[in-house]
Amino acid sequence: MQLHYSFIIPVYNRPDEVDELLSSFQAMETQLDYEIVIVEDGSTETSKDVVEKYSADLKISYFFKENTGPGDSRNYGMQHAKGNYFIILDSDVIMPKNYLSEVDKSLKTGYVDCFGGPDAAHQSFSDLQKAINFAMTSFITTGGIRGNTNAIDKFQPRSFNMGLSKKAFLASKGFGQIHPGEDPDLSIRLWDLGFKTKLIPEAIVYHKRRISWRKFQQQVRKFGLVRPILNKWHPSTKKLTYWFPSLFIIGLDVSIILAIFGISWLLGLYILYFFIALALALYTTKSLKVAVMAILAIYIQFFGYGLGFLESTFAINFLKKDPETHFPKLFFKLK
């Protein structure tokens, strides 16, 4: 099958991000034909002028719709795309020059109807962005679920860097209305339909994450809230590892209490873990400042996700709450 690629990019009030992203497309080195589909999700600060700036050099389609969330906007973009293989990106990524060539080479070598690629920190990123990137992508924190390792059974692509065939889109009907969590939900439904997913390690994007410490904590808390919902929807995908951040935070509290009473071995293990994380962050980022900030990012990540996971687990499994009614901010309503 001849692959024709359509990049699907939902955007909400981020013209500066779209400018950077399209600039990186302009610098992409490939002979492959592709289109870019920008879906403006009800923005008050639109990217229309930015798109027009690049329209002479890039094949771009621009759509404006009511605000219905990123999942529905991606579906909208795929419904209006001309290609037969969609590549879904967040607006806050920057494309390496060889991205599409690596994707095409991998799909021609071993075709799948859905793939994901890793994210990395560009040298131009701020110290905060680099620290959060380490916390989000390191094997020592997330176990490789975001694409930095092949040592996982089934890879769940993330929608900041995700490929999906038109066939798989039509069969699955695309993304649901939960957010975040719409990408693992789609991956699991694709598996149930018999489609395969894979990681393309070479298909890296630079994920900028324009974020603050407060927004990062809110984001990871939402990740924790979503996971028990996905476990309820897809019971066969439950894993003990989803409990690790909650157990990590509980264990840290217990270790501090024990240390007060003279029992310090457990706290010593935590200190060893954070020392190893600091050393890895220093080796990865080549910056002591970023490495120290990465330790704070790791703590916030575990704390936010862990508490969110416990809150959602208690509400759904013990109080028997309906997820959409109890956590309405995790769901977008179609208009």
mmCIF file of N, CA and C in Angstrom, residues 2 4 33 36 44 96 110 112 119 194 196 199 243 259 271 279 321 334:
data_model
loop_
_atom_site.group_PDB
_atom_site.id
_atom_site.type_symbol
_atom_site.label_atom_id
_atom_site.label_comp_id
_atom_site.label_asym_id
_atom_site.label_seq_id
_atom_site.Cartn_x
_atom_site.Cartn_y
_atom_site.Cartn_z
ATOM 1 N N GLN A 2 0.569 2.169 -0.888
ATOM 2 C CA GLN A 2 1.272 3.447 -0.935
ATOM 3 C C GLN A 2 0.745 4.348 0.180
ATOM 4 N N HIS A 4 0.182 7.814 2.088
ATOM 5 C CA HIS A 4 0.079 9.258 1.896
ATOM 6 C C HIS A 4 -0.208 9.870 3.264
ATOM 7 N N ASP A 33 5.667 13.215 -0.085
ATOM 8 C CA ASP A 33 4.575 14.184 -0.162
ATOM 9 C C ASP A 33 3.709 14.059 1.092
ATOM 10 N N ILE A 36 -0.509 19.072 5.911
ATOM 11 C CA ILE A 36 -0.664 19.447 7.316
ATOM 12 C C ILE A 36 -2.093 19.938 7.504
ATOM 13 N N THR A 44 -9.836 31.747 20.768
ATOM 14 C CA THR A 44 -10.084 33.183 20.670
ATOM 15 C C THR A 44 -8.865 33.897 20.092
ATOM 16 N N PRO A 96 12.155 17.241 14.101
ATOM 17 C CA PRO A 96 13.495 17.050 13.548
ATOM 18 C C PRO A 96 13.433 16.928 12.028
ATOM 19 N N GLY A 110 8.272 -2.694 8.644
ATOM 20 C CA GLY A 110 7.337 -3.466 9.461
ATOM 21 C C GLY A 110 6.069 -2.662 9.693
ATOM 22 N N VAL A 112 2.520 -1.272 10.691
ATOM 23 C CA VAL A 112 1.476 -1.365 11.710
ATOM 24 C C VAL A 112 0.475 -0.246 11.449
ATOM 25 N N ASP A 119 9.519 11.530 22.840
ATOM 26 C CA ASP A 119 9.763 12.964 22.860
ATOM 27 C C ASP A 119 11.096 13.227 23.546
ATOM 28 N N GLY A 194 -8.001 -5.932 16.919
ATOM 29 C CA GLY A 194 -7.025 -6.736 16.188
ATOM 30 C C GLY A 194 -5.904 -5.960 15.536
ATOM 31 N N LYS A 196 -2.350 -3.747 15.456
ATOM 32 C CA LYS A 196 -1.090 -3.756 16.195
ATOM 33 C C LYS A 196 -0.530 -2.346 16.317
ATOM 34 N N LEU A 199 6.393 1.031 18.734
ATOM 35 C CA LEU A 199 7.231 2.205 18.946
ATOM 36 C C LEU A 199 8.210 2.336 17.790
ATOM 37 N N TRP A 243 0.033 1.395 40.487
ATOM 38 C CA TRP A 243 -0.013 1.769 41.897
ATOM 39 C C TRP A 243 1.313 2.335 42.398
ATOM 40 N N ALA A 259 12.090 7.265 60.449
ATOM 41 C CA ALA A 259 13.390 7.881 60.713
ATOM 42 C C ALA A 259 13.360 8.723 61.975
ATOM 43 N N ILE A 271 16.656 7.980 49.633
ATOM 44 C CA ILE A 271 17.796 8.866 49.354
ATOM 45 C C ILE A 271 18.658 8.287 48.236
ATOM 46 N N ALA A 279 22.019 11.607 39.436
ATOM 47 C CA ALA A 279 23.174 11.257 38.605
ATOM 48 C C ALA A 279 22.744 11.038 37.144
ATOM 49 N N LYS A 321 -18.857 5.756 42.089
ATOM 50 C CA LYS A 321 -19.248 6.972 41.390
ATOM 51 C C LYS A 321 -19.117 6.795 39.883
ATOM 52 N N LEU A 334 -19.599 16.990 23.433
ATOM 53 C CA LEU A 334 -19.797 17.353 22.041
ATOM 54 C C LEU A 334 -20.941 18.361 21.941
#
